[in-house]
Amino acid sequence: MENKIKYFFVVIFAVLLHGCDLDFSGFVKPHTPVNKRFAQSNQWNNSQSPRIVFIADTSYTVHIAGDSHIGSTNSIQALFDSSATPKTTALFIAGDITTGKKDDYDVLKKFTDSSSGVCYNFMVGNHDLYFNGWKSFYQYYGSSSYTLSVVTPTFSDLFICLDSGSGTLGNDQLKWLRDILTNYRSSYKNCFVITHVNFFRNRMGLTANPNIEEIHVLLDLFAQHNVNYVITGHDHYQYEETFGETTYITMDAIVEGFKNPTFLKLNISKEEIQHAFIPLE
Amino acid sequence: MHSSLYLRTALTGKSTFNSYSAQYGVLVHCIDNLKSGYSSSFVSAEREFALKKNKLNALVYYLHSYPSSILGENNFGFKLNYETSHWDLMLGNNSRRYALRKDFRQQLTPEQQQDYKISEWRNLLYRICYRIKPEEHLWNLKAGVTNSDFFHISQATNPMLFTEFNYLLNEKLRLNCSVFYKVAGSMNLQADYFGYFIRTGIQWKIK
């Protein structure tokens, strides 16, 4: 019996090691820990102008997607095409944009350099960090933890983008998030949090969520500060839950070959927020 | 997430009658950033079966907790525990329900009050543990991986590594000390240090 148990674990380990676009060194420790990434993001934020979008209209649209896993740029091209409209104020991609490989970041950089008319905002997912991918992300796109304000003639909204690529925000980023919500949330009408790793498990799967202690802290924080939406990717299948005032959304993947790729469209006005999953064509 | 020291104290008991037993416990915060006073309580019912020369236990449980001043949580499920002289294996399912507590709900609109809970029905529970001495030995050292402890249930994809030392002081008293090490995101192949906790206590056998 005891030998059978040992053989079972050897087989499981061998199956896990059989991967292609995966970086198994990350199973033990990250190339760049989350606190260090956040420090770099913060440094980058301080060297740039704040992300503020002023619009003349009293309603606007935001597009959010996740998990493009570049490789190929067909999906992200379709997403950018859908977002290149005057009404679309911003596009967010909530992580797993690439496979983490330098070549894929180069493809993405070439693509974004040739695109115009889209206010895109990226944050990292776990795949973006494989193969020391943070180095490329930081070099090309800078921060993965930042805020974006949308100012209309009658109200202002706050978008908070977080780096959860390691499955945790880390102490420093959590403190920053708490400070923003405590000191600035009340200045805005609506507040949206966008990050990679989804919070709830509506199905069994191998992807990891934040540890339960961190989920408790974040649920508490988002409820206390009336966060309207928490939008994530990572799990590749759409799912939504409402918890008090906060709607938690997990988005479909848009990776090429995925059966039903969709992105999330938010229509925001002073009176209401509407959301819809739009098929990516 | 706790960025500083926390301390909690617990009292648990187990009553056994033939092959049946009931276990119960309560956990209280002593030092904690988020909360104070009552934290969690659990109750479980268990039956032991003999399987060849080894033990198989079937158990159902309920765990209630207040993770923060506005959050409540209920967990319930079942476990099957199989023990040989050196291996301790457990498999089960946990269902978790997060809820906003009543005081907080009253501040919400009637519509928002309807959405006060989120359920996660399927969560695999597991423990794979190896002990270097048979269970009845004077002292023992165990090591393994699990996603649950008395008052703590993680998601299936957030395993904890643990080691435990115990020492039999006399036929009634046994000392225990365990260390649990947690990382975040290891199953995402992007692990980052999360934290650890130490559990220590004394078991008193009353006949």
CSV table of C-alpha atoms in Angstrom, one decimal:
chain,number,residue,atom,x,y,z
A,1,MET,CA,0.0,0.0,0.0
A,2,GLU,CA,2.7,2.5,1.0
A,3,ASN,CA,4.7,1.8,-2.2
A,4,LYS,CA,1.6,2.4,-4.3
A,5,ILE,CA,1.1,5.8,-2.6
A,6,LYS,CA,4.7,6.7,-3.5
A,7,TYR,CA,4.3,5.6,-7.1
A,8,PHE,CA,1.1,7.7,-7.3
A,9,PHE,CA,2.9,10.9,-6.4
A,10,VAL,CA,5.8,10.2,-8.8
A,11,VAL,CA,3.3,9.8,-11.6
A,12,ILE,CA,1.5,13.0,-10.7
A,13,PHE,CA,4.8,14.9,-10.5
A,14,ALA,CA,5.9,13.6,-13.9
A,15,VAL,CA,2.5,14.7,-15.5
A,16,LEU,CA,2.9,18.2,-14.0
A,17,LEU,CA,6.4,18.6,-15.4
A,18,HIS,CA,5.1,17.9,-18.9
A,19,GLY,CA,4.3,21.4,-20.0
A,20,CYS,CA,5.2,23.7,-22.9
A,21,ASP,CA,4.5,27.4,-22.3
A,22,LEU,CA,4.8,27.0,-18.6
A,23,ASP,CA,7.6,28.1,-16.4
A,24,PHE,CA,7.8,25.5,-13.5
A,25,SER,CA,10.5,27.4,-11.7
A,26,GLY,CA,7.7,29.7,-10.5
A,27,PHE,CA,6.1,26.9,-8.5
A,28,VAL,CA,8.7,27.5,-5.8
A,29,LYS,CA,9.5,31.2,-6.0
A,30,PRO,CA,8.9,34.1,-8.4
A,31,HIS,CA,11.5,35.8,-10.5
A,32,THR,CA,10.4,39.1,-9.1
A,33,PRO,CA,8.4,39.1,-5.8
A,34,VAL,CA,5.2,41.1,-5.7
A,35,ASN,CA,6.5,43.7,-3.2
A,36,LYS,CA,9.4,44.4,-5.5
A,37,ARG,CA,7.1,44.7,-8.6
A,38,PHE,CA,4.9,47.0,-6.7
A,39,ALA,CA,7.8,49.2,-5.6
A,40,GLN,CA,8.9,49.5,-9.3
A,41,SER,CA,5.3,50.2,-10.4
A,42,ASN,CA,5.0,52.9,-7.7
A,43,GLN,CA,8.3,54.4,-8.8
A,44,TRP,CA,7.1,54.4,-12.4
A,45,ASN,CA,3.8,56.1,-11.4
A,46,ASN,CA,5.6,58.8,-9.5
A,47,SER,CA,7.7,59.6,-12.7
A,48,GLN,CA,4.6,60.0,-14.9
A,49,SER,CA,1.6,62.2,-15.0
A,50,PRO,CA,-1.5,60.7,-13.3
A,51,ARG,CA,-3.8,58.8,-15.6
A,52,ILE,CA,-6.8,61.1,-16.0
A,53,VAL,CA,-9.2,61.1,-18.9
A,54,PHE,CA,-11.5,64.1,-19.3
A,55,ILE,CA,-14.6,63.6,-21.4
A,56,ALA,CA,-17.2,66.1,-22.6
A,57,ASP,CA,-20.1,63.7,-22.5
A,58,THR,CA,-22.0,62.7,-19.4
A,59,SER,CA,-21.8,59.0,-20.1
A,60,TYR,CA,-19.0,56.8,-21.4
A,61,THR,CA,-18.0,53.2,-22.2
A,62,VAL,CA,-15.1,51.1,-21.0
A,63,HIS,CA,-14.0,47.8,-22.4
A,64,ILE,CA,-12.3,45.2,-20.3
A,65,ALA,CA,-10.8,41.8,-21.4
A,66,GLY,CA,-8.4,39.2,-20.1
A,67,ASP,CA,-6.2,36.3,-21.0
A,68,SER,CA,-5.1,36.9,-24.6
A,69,HIS,CA,-2.0,34.8,-24.1
A,70,ILE,CA,-0.2,36.3,-27.1
A,71,GLY,CA,1.3,34.4,-29.4
A,72,SER,CA,-0.8,35.6,-32.2
A,73,THR,CA,-2.4,39.0,-32.2
A,74,ASN,CA,-5.7,38.2,-33.9
A,75,SER,CA,-7.7,38.3,-30.7
A,76,ILE,CA,-6.1,41.5,-29.4
A,77,GLN,CA,-6.5,43.1,-32.9
A,78,ALA,CA,-10.2,42.3,-32.8
A,79,LEU,CA,-10.4,43.8,-29.3
A,80,PHE,CA,-8.6,47.0,-30.2
A,81,ASP,CA,-10.8,47.3,-33.3
A,82,SER,CA,-13.9,47.1,-31.1
A,83,SER,CA,-12.5,49.6,-28.8
A,84,ALA,CA,-11.3,52.2,-31.3
A,85,THR,CA,-14.6,54.2,-31.1
A,86,PRO,CA,-15.0,57.7,-29.8
A,87,LYS,CA,-17.4,56.5,-27.1
A,88,THR,CA,-14.9,54.0,-25.7
A,89,THR,CA,-13.0,55.9,-23.1
A,90,ALA,CA,-10.5,53.2,-22.1
A,91,LEU,CA,-9.6,49.6,-22.6
A,92,PHE,CA,-8.2,47.5,-19.8
A,93,ILE,CA,-6.6,44.1,-20.2
A,94,ALA,CA,-6.6,42.3,-16.9
A,95,GLY,CA,-3.5,40.1,-17.2
A,96,ASP,CA,-2.2,37.0,-19.0
A,97,ILE,CA,-1.7,39.2,-22.1
A,98,THR,CA,1.3,37.2,-23.1
A,99,THR,CA,3.0,33.9,-22.3
A,100,GLY,CA,5.8,35.8,-20.5
A,101,LYS,CA,8.3,35.1,-23.2
A,102,LYS,CA,10.4,38.0,-24.5
A,103,ASP,CA,9.4,37.2,-28.1
A,104,ASP,CA,5.7,37.5,-27.3
A,105,TYR,CA,6.3,40.8,-25.5
A,106,ASP,CA,8.1,42.0,-28.6
A,107,VAL,CA,5.0,41.0,-30.7
A,108,LEU,CA,2.7,42.9,-28.3
A,109,LYS,CA,4.9,46.0,-28.2
A,110,LYS,CA,5.0,46.1,-32.0
A,111,PHE,CA,1.3,45.7,-32.1
A,112,THR,CA,0.6,48.5,-29.5
A,113,ASP,CA,3.1,50.8,-31.2
A,114,SER,CA,1.2,50.4,-34.5
A,115,SER,CA,-2.3,50.9,-32.9
A,116,SER,CA,-3.8,54.3,-32.4
A,117,GLY,CA,-7.0,55.7,-31.0
A,118,VAL,CA,-7.3,53.3,-28.0
A,119,CYS,CA,-6.4,54.3,-24.4
A,120,TYR,CA,-5.2,50.9,-23.4
A,121,ASN,CA,-4.2,50.0,-19.8
A,122,PHE,CA,-2.4,46.7,-19.0
A,123,MET,CA,-1.7,44.8,-15.8
A,124,VAL,CA,0.1,41.5,-15.4
A,125,GLY,CA,-1.2,38.1,-14.8
A,126,ASN,CA,0.7,35.0,-13.7
A,127,HIS,CA,1.6,34.0,-17.3
A,128,ASP,CA,3.0,37.5,-18.0
A,129,LEU,CA,5.5,36.8,-15.2
A,130,TYR,CA,6.8,33.5,-16.5
A,131,PHE,CA,10.3,33.4,-17.9
A,132,ASN,CA,11.1,36.6,-16.0
A,133,GLY,CA,8.4,38.4,-18.1
A,134,TRP,CA,8.1,41.2,-15.6
A,135,LYS,CA,11.4,42.6,-17.0
A,136,SER,CA,9.8,43.0,-20.4
A,137,PHE,CA,6.4,44.2,-19.1
A,138,TYR,CA,8.1,46.9,-17.0
A,139,GLN,CA,10.4,47.9,-19.8
A,140,TYR,CA,7.5,48.3,-22.3
A,141,TYR,CA,4.5,49.3,-20.2
A,142,GLY,CA,5.8,50.3,-16.8
A,143,SER,CA,3.4,50.1,-13.9
A,144,SER,CA,1.0,47.2,-13.2
A,145,SER,CA,-0.5,48.9,-10.1
A,146,TYR,CA,-2.1,52.3,-10.8
A,147,THR,CA,-5.3,54.3,-10.9
A,148,LEU,CA,-7.1,55.9,-13.7
A,149,SER,CA,-9.7,58.6,-13.2
A,150,VAL,CA,-12.4,59.4,-15.7
A,151,VAL,CA,-13.8,63.0,-15.3
A,152,THR,CA,-17.1,63.9,-16.9
A,153,PRO,CA,-18.8,67.3,-16.6
A,154,THR,CA,-21.1,65.9,-13.9
A,155,PHE,CA,-19.2,63.2,-12.1
A,156,SER,CA,-15.9,61.4,-11.8
A,157,ASP,CA,-15.1,57.7,-11.5
A,158,LEU,CA,-12.1,55.8,-10.2
A,159,PHE,CA,-10.5,52.7,-11.8
A,160,ILE,CA,-8.0,50.9,-9.6
A,161,CYS,CA,-5.7,48.4,-11.4
A,162,LEU,CA,-3.9,45.9,-9.3
A,163,ASP,CA,-1.0,43.4,-9.8
A,164,SER,CA,-2.2,40.0,-8.6
A,165,GLY,CA,0.1,38.0,-10.9
A,166,SER,CA,1.5,36.1,-7.9
A,167,GLY,CA,-1.9,35.3,-6.4
A,168,THR,CA,-1.4,37.9,-3.7
A,169,LEU,CA,-1.3,41.7,-3.6
A,170,GLY,CA,1.5,41.6,-1.0
A,171,ASN,CA,1.6,43.9,2.0
A,172,ASP,CA,2.8,47.0,0.3
A,173,GLN,CA,0.2,47.0,-2.5
A,174,LEU,CA,-2.5,46.2,0.0
A,175,LYS,CA,-1.5,49.2,2.1
A,176,TRP,CA,-1.6,51.4,-1.0
A,177,LEU,CA,-5.0,50.1,-2.0
A,178,ARG,CA,-6.3,50.7,1.5
A,179,ASP,CA,-5.0,54.2,1.5
A,180,ILE,CA,-6.6,55.0,-1.8
A,181,LEU,CA,-10.0,53.6,-0.8
A,182,THR,CA,-9.8,55.3,2.6
A,183,ASN,CA,-8.6,58.7,1.4
A,184,TYR,CA,-9.9,59.1,-2.2
A,185,ARG,CA,-12.9,56.8,-2.7
A,186,SER,CA,-15.4,59.4,-1.4
A,187,SER,CA,-14.3,61.9,-4.1
A,188,TYR,CA,-15.6,59.7,-6.9
A,189,LYS,CA,-19.1,58.5,-7.8
A,190,ASN,CA,-18.2,55.0,-8.9
A,191,CYS,CA,-15.2,52.8,-8.2
A,192,PHE,CA,-14.0,49.8,-10.2
A,193,VAL,CA,-11.2,47.4,-9.2
A,194,ILE,CA,-9.5,45.4,-12.0
A,195,THR,CA,-7.0,42.7,-11.5
A,196,HIS,CA,-6.1,39.3,-12.8
A,197,VAL,CA,-6.8,36.6,-10.3
A,198,ASN,CA,-10.5,35.8,-9.6
A,199,PHE,CA,-11.8,35.6,-6.1
A,200,PHE,CA,-14.5,32.9,-6.1
A,201,ARG,CA,-14.5,29.3,-7.1
A,202,ASN,CA,-17.7,28.4,-8.9
A,203,ARG,CA,-16.2,25.3,-10.3
A,204,MET,CA,-13.3,23.0,-9.6
A,205,GLY,CA,-10.2,23.8,-11.4
A,206,LEU,CA,-6.4,24.0,-11.1
A,207,THR,CA,-6.0,27.8,-11.1
A,208,ALA,CA,-5.3,29.3,-7.7
A,209,ASN,CA,-7.2,32.2,-6.1
A,210,PRO,CA,-5.9,34.5,-3.4
A,211,ASN,CA,-5.5,32.8,-0.1
A,212,ILE,CA,-8.6,32.8,2.0
A,213,GLU,CA,-7.2,35.3,4.6
A,214,GLU,CA,-6.6,37.8,1.7
A,215,ILE,CA,-10.1,37.3,0.3
A,216,HIS,CA,-11.5,38.1,3.7
A,217,VAL,CA,-9.5,41.3,3.9
A,218,LEU,CA,-10.5,42.4,0.3
A,219,LEU,CA,-14.2,41.5,0.6
A,220,ASP,CA,-14.2,43.5,3.8
A,221,LEU,CA,-12.4,46.5,2.2
A,222,PHE,CA,-14.5,46.5,-1.0
A,223,ALA,CA,-17.8,46.3,1.0
A,224,GLN,CA,-16.7,49.0,3.5
A,225,HIS,CA,-15.8,51.4,0.7
A,226,ASN,CA,-18.7,50.7,-1.7
A,227,VAL,CA,-16.6,49.4,-4.6
A,228,ASN,CA,-19.1,49.0,-7.5
A,229,TYR,CA,-17.3,46.4,-9.5
A,230,VAL,CA,-14.4,44.0,-9.0
A,231,ILE,CA,-13.4,42.6,-12.5
A,232,THR,CA,-11.0,39.7,-13.0
A,233,GLY,CA,-9.9,37.1,-15.5
A,234,HIS,CA,-7.6,34.1,-14.9
A,235,ASP,CA,-10.3,31.4,-14.8
A,236,HIS,CA,-11.2,31.8,-18.5
A,237,TYR,CA,-14.9,31.3,-18.0
A,238,GLN,CA,-17.4,34.1,-17.3
A,239,TYR,CA,-19.0,34.2,-13.9
A,240,GLU,CA,-20.7,36.9,-11.9
A,241,GLU,CA,-21.8,37.4,-8.3
A,242,THR,CA,-23.2,40.4,-6.4
A,243,PHE,CA,-22.2,40.8,-2.8
A,244,GLY,CA,-24.0,43.8,-1.2
A,245,GLU,CA,-23.1,46.7,-3.3
A,246,THR,CA,-20.2,45.1,-5.2
A,247,THR,CA,-20.5,43.0,-8.4
A,248,TYR,CA,-17.7,40.5,-8.9
A,249,ILE,CA,-17.1,39.5,-12.5
A,250,THR,CA,-14.7,36.9,-13.9
A,251,MET,CA,-14.3,37.3,-17.7
A,252,ASP,CA,-14.0,34.8,-20.5
A,253,ALA,CA,-10.5,34.4,-22.0
A,254,ILE,CA,-9.9,36.0,-25.4
A,255,VAL,CA,-7.1,33.7,-26.3
A,256,GLU,CA,-7.2,32.5,-29.9
A,257,GLY,CA,-8.9,29.1,-30.1
A,258,PHE,CA,-11.1,29.7,-27.1
A,259,LYS,CA,-14.6,28.6,-27.8
A,260,ASN,CA,-16.6,31.7,-26.7
A,261,PRO,CA,-14.3,34.7,-26.4
A,262,THR,CA,-16.0,37.8,-25.0
A,263,PHE,CA,-15.0,41.1,-23.5
A,264,LEU,CA,-16.8,43.1,-20.9
A,265,LYS,CA,-18.5,46.3,-21.9
A,266,LEU,CA,-19.4,48.8,-19.2
A,267,ASN,CA,-21.8,51.6,-20.1
A,268,ILE,CA,-21.5,54.2,-17.3
A,269,SER,CA,-23.7,57.3,-16.7
A,270,LYS,CA,-24.5,59.3,-13.6
A,271,GLU,CA,-27.7,57.3,-13.1
A,272,GLU,CA,-26.5,53.7,-13.6
A,273,ILE,CA,-23.8,51.3,-14.7
A,274,GLN,CA,-24.7,48.5,-17.2
A,275,HIS,CA,-22.5,45.7,-18.1
A,276,ALA,CA,-22.6,43.1,-20.9
A,277,PHE,CA,-20.3,40.4,-22.3
A,278,ILE,CA,-19.7,41.1,-26.0
A,279,PRO,CA,-18.6,38.3,-28.3
A,280,LEU,CA,-15.2,39.0,-29.8
A,281,GLU,CA,-15.5,38.9,-33.6
B,1,MET,CA,-3.7,38.9,5.0
B,2,HIS,CA,-1.9,39.7,8.2
B,3,SER,CA,1.1,41.9,7.9
B,4,SER,CA,1.8,41.6,11.6
B,5,LEU,CA,1.6,39.1,14.5
B,6,TYR,CA,-1.7,37.7,15.4
B,7,LEU,CA,-2.6,35.4,18.3
B,8,ARG,CA,-5.6,33.3,18.8
B,9,THR,CA,-6.5,30.8,21.5
B,10,ALA,CA,-8.7,27.7,21.1
B,11,LEU,CA,-10.4,25.1,23.2
B,12,THR,CA,-11.5,21.9,21.6
B,13,GLY,CA,-12.9,18.7,22.9
B,14,LYS,CA,-13.6,15.2,21.6
B,15,SER,CA,-16.1,12.7,23.1
B,16,THR,CA,-15.8,9.1,22.0
B,17,PHE,CA,-18.3,6.3,22.4
B,18,ASN,CA,-17.4,2.9,20.9
B,19,SER,CA,-16.7,3.7,17.2
B,20,TYR,CA,-18.6,7.1,17.3
B,21,SER,CA,-17.2,10.4,18.3
B,22,ALA,CA,-18.1,14.1,18.4
B,23,GLN,CA,-15.7,16.9,18.3
B,24,TYR,CA,-16.3,20.6,19.1
B,25,GLY,CA,-14.2,23.7,19.5
B,26,VAL,CA,-14.1,27.5,19.8
B,27,LEU,CA,-11.5,30.0,18.7
B,28,VAL,CA,-11.0,33.4,20.2
B,29,HIS,CA,-8.9,36.3,18.9
B,30,CYS,CA,-6.4,37.6,21.4
B,31,ILE,CA,-4.2,39.9,19.2
B,32,ASP,CA,-5.5,40.7,15.7
B,33,ASN,CA,-5.6,43.7,13.4
B,34,LEU,CA,-9.1,43.1,12.0
B,35,LYS,CA,-11.2,41.9,14.9
B,36,SER,CA,-11.5,40.9,18.5
B,37,GLY,CA,-13.3,38.4,20.6
B,38,TYR,CA,-15.1,35.4,19.1
B,39,SER,CA,-13.6,34.1,15.9
B,40,SER,CA,-14.8,30.6,15.0
B,41,SER,CA,-16.5,27.5,16.3
B,42,PHE,CA,-16.9,24.0,14.9
B,43,VAL,CA,-18.7,20.8,15.6
B,44,SER,CA,-18.2,17.4,13.9
B,45,ALA,CA,-19.5,13.9,14.1
B,46,GLU,CA,-17.3,10.9,13.2
B,47,ARG,CA,-17.4,7.2,12.8
B,48,GLU,CA,-14.4,4.9,12.8
B,49,PHE,CA,-14.3,1.8,10.6
B,50,ALA,CA,-11.6,-0.9,10.5
B,51,LEU,CA,-10.2,-1.5,7.0
B,52,LYS,CA,-7.9,-4.4,7.0
B,53,LYS,CA,-5.5,-3.5,9.8
B,54,ASN,CA,-5.9,0.2,9.3
B,55,LYS,CA,-8.4,2.9,10.4
B,56,LEU,CA,-10.9,4.6,8.1
B,57,ASN,CA,-12.9,7.5,9.6
B,58,ALA,CA,-15.9,9.1,8.0
B,59,LEU,CA,-16.7,12.6,9.3
B,60,VAL,CA,-19.2,15.4,8.8
B,61,TYR,CA,-18.5,18.9,10.1
B,62,TYR,CA,-19.8,22.5,10.4
B,63,LEU,CA,-17.5,25.5,10.9
B,64,HIS,CA,-18.8,29.0,11.7
B,65,SER,CA,-16.6,32.1,11.7
B,66,TYR,CA,-16.5,35.8,11.7
B,67,PRO,CA,-13.5,36.8,9.6
B,68,SER,CA,-14.2,40.5,10.1
B,69,SER,CA,-16.6,42.9,11.7
B,70,ILE,CA,-18.8,42.9,8.6
B,71,LEU,CA,-18.2,39.3,7.2
B,72,GLY,CA,-19.5,36.0,8.4
B,73,GLU,CA,-18.6,32.6,6.9
B,74,ASN,CA,-20.1,29.1,7.2
B,75,ASN,CA,-18.3,26.0,6.1
B,76,PHE,CA,-19.7,22.5,6.0
B,77,GLY,CA,-18.7,19.2,4.4
B,78,PHE,CA,-17.4,15.7,4.9
B,79,LYS,CA,-14.0,14.0,5.1
B,80,LEU,CA,-12.7,10.5,4.8
B,81,ASN,CA,-9.6,9.9,6.7
B,82,TYR,CA,-7.4,6.8,6.2
B,83,GLU,CA,-4.5,6.0,8.4
B,84,THR,CA,-1.8,3.4,8.2
B,85,SER,CA,1.0,3.1,10.7
B,86,HIS,CA,3.0,5.9,8.9
B,87,TRP,CA,0.6,7.6,6.5
B,88,ASP,CA,-2.3,9.8,7.3
B,89,LEU,CA,-4.5,10.6,4.3
B,90,MET,CA,-7.6,12.6,4.1
B,91,LEU,CA,-10.0,13.5,1.3
B,92,GLY,CA,-13.2,15.4,1.4
B,93,ASN,CA,-15.4,18.2,0.2
B,94,ASN,CA,-16.0,21.6,1.7
B,95,SER,CA,-18.8,24.0,0.9
B,96,ARG,CA,-18.3,27.6,1.9
B,97,ARG,CA,-20.7,30.5,2.2
B,98,TYR,CA,-19.5,34.1,2.7
B,99,ALA,CA,-22.1,36.4,4.1
B,100,LEU,CA,-22.5,40.1,5.0
B,101,ARG,CA,-23.4,40.3,8.7
B,102,LYS,CA,-26.8,41.7,9.7
B,103,ASP,CA,-25.6,45.0,11.1
B,104,PHE,CA,-23.8,45.8,7.8
B,105,ARG,CA,-26.7,44.6,5.7
B,106,GLN,CA,-29.0,47.1,7.3
B,107,GLN,CA,-27.0,49.9,5.8
B,108,LEU,CA,-27.7,48.6,2.3
B,109,THR,CA,-30.7,49.2,0.0
B,110,PRO,CA,-33.4,46.5,0.2
B,111,GLU,CA,-32.3,45.3,-3.3
B,112,GLN,CA,-28.6,45.1,-2.2
B,113,GLN,CA,-29.7,43.2,1.0
B,114,GLN,CA,-30.9,40.4,-1.2
B,115,ASP,CA,-27.3,39.7,-2.4
B,116,TYR,CA,-25.7,39.2,1.0
B,117,LYS,CA,-24.2,35.8,0.4
B,118,ILE,CA,-21.9,33.9,-2.0
B,119,SER,CA,-21.6,30.2,-2.0
B,120,GLU,CA,-18.8,27.9,-3.2
B,121,TRP,CA,-20.2,24.4,-3.2
B,122,ARG,CA,-17.3,22.3,-4.4
B,123,ASN,CA,-13.9,22.5,-2.8
B,124,LEU,CA,-11.6,19.5,-2.5
B,125,LEU,CA,-10.2,18.9,1.0
B,126,TYR,CA,-7.0,16.9,1.3
B,127,ARG,CA,-4.2,16.0,3.7
B,128,ILE,CA,-1.2,13.9,2.8
B,129,CYS,CA,0.9,13.3,5.9
B,130,TYR,CA,3.8,11.0,6.7
B,131,ARG,CA,4.8,10.3,10.3
B,132,ILE,CA,8.2,8.8,11.1
B,133,LYS,CA,6.9,6.7,14.1
B,134,PRO,CA,3.7,4.7,14.5
B,135,GLU,CA,0.9,6.8,16.0
B,136,GLU,CA,1.1,5.4,19.6
B,137,HIS,CA,4.8,6.1,19.9
B,138,LEU,CA,6.1,8.2,22.8
B,139,TRP,CA,7.0,11.0,20.4
B,140,ASN,CA,6.4,11.6,16.7
B,141,LEU,CA,7.3,13.9,13.9
B,142,LYS,CA,4.9,14.4,11.0
B,143,ALA,CA,5.2,16.4,7.7
B,144,GLY,CA,2.8,16.8,4.9
B,145,VAL,CA,0.6,19.0,2.8
B,146,THR,CA,-3.0,20.0,3.4
B,147,ASN,CA,-5.5,22.7,2.8
B,148,SER,CA,-7.3,22.5,6.1
B,149,ASP,CA,-6.8,22.6,9.9
B,150,PHE,CA,-9.3,22.8,12.8
B,151,PHE,CA,-10.5,26.4,12.2
B,152,HIS,CA,-9.0,27.0,8.8
B,153,ILE,CA,-10.1,25.9,5.4
B,154,SER,CA,-8.2,27.0,2.3
B,155,GLN,CA,-9.2,26.6,-1.3
B,156,ALA,CA,-8.0,23.3,-2.9
B,157,THR,CA,-5.4,25.2,-4.9
B,158,ASN,CA,-3.8,26.9,-1.9
B,159,PRO,CA,-2.0,24.1,-0.1
B,160,MET,CA,-0.1,24.5,3.1
B,161,LEU,CA,3.1,22.7,4.0
B,162,PHE,CA,3.2,21.6,7.6
B,163,THR,CA,5.2,19.8,10.1
B,164,GLU,CA,4.1,18.7,13.6
B,165,PHE,CA,6.0,17.4,16.6
B,166,ASN,CA,4.2,15.7,19.5
B,167,TYR,CA,5.4,14.2,22.7
B,168,LEU,CA,3.6,12.0,25.2
B,169,LEU,CA,4.2,13.5,28.7
B,170,ASN,CA,2.3,10.7,30.4
B,171,GLU,CA,-0.6,8.4,29.5
B,172,LYS,CA,-3.0,11.4,29.7
B,173,LEU,CA,-1.1,14.3,28.4
B,174,ARG,CA,0.4,15.0,25.0
B,175,LEU,CA,2.2,18.1,23.8
B,176,ASN,CA,1.8,19.3,20.2
B,177,CYS,CA,3.5,21.9,18.1
B,178,SER,CA,2.8,22.5,14.4
B,179,VAL,CA,4.1,24.9,11.9
B,180,PHE,CA,2.1,25.7,8.7
B,181,TYR,CA,3.8,27.5,5.8
B,182,LYS,CA,1.7,29.2,3.2
B,183,VAL,CA,2.5,30.6,-0.2
B,184,ALA,CA,0.2,32.3,-2.7
B,185,GLY,CA,-0.1,31.3,-6.3
B,186,SER,CA,2.0,28.2,-6.4
B,187,MET,CA,-0.6,26.4,-8.5
B,188,ASN,CA,-0.5,29.4,-10.9
B,189,LEU,CA,3.3,28.6,-11.2
B,190,GLN,CA,4.0,32.0,-9.7
B,191,ALA,CA,4.4,31.5,-6.0
B,192,ASP,CA,5.1,34.2,-3.6
B,193,TYR,CA,5.6,34.0,0.1
B,194,PHE,CA,2.4,34.6,2.1
B,195,GLY,CA,3.0,33.7,5.7
B,196,TYR,CA,3.1,31.0,8.3
B,197,PHE,CA,1.4,30.1,11.5
B,198,ILE,CA,2.4,28.1,14.5
B,199,ARG,CA,-0.1,26.1,16.5
B,200,THR,CA,0.8,24.7,19.8
B,201,GLY,CA,-1.2,23.1,22.6
B,202,ILE,CA,-1.7,20.3,25.0
B,203,GLN,CA,-4.1,17.3,24.7
B,204,TRP,CA,-5.6,15.9,27.8
B,205,LYS,CA,-7.2,12.4,27.7
B,206,ILE,CA,-10.0,12.0,30.2
B,207,LYS,CA,-11.5,8.5,30.7
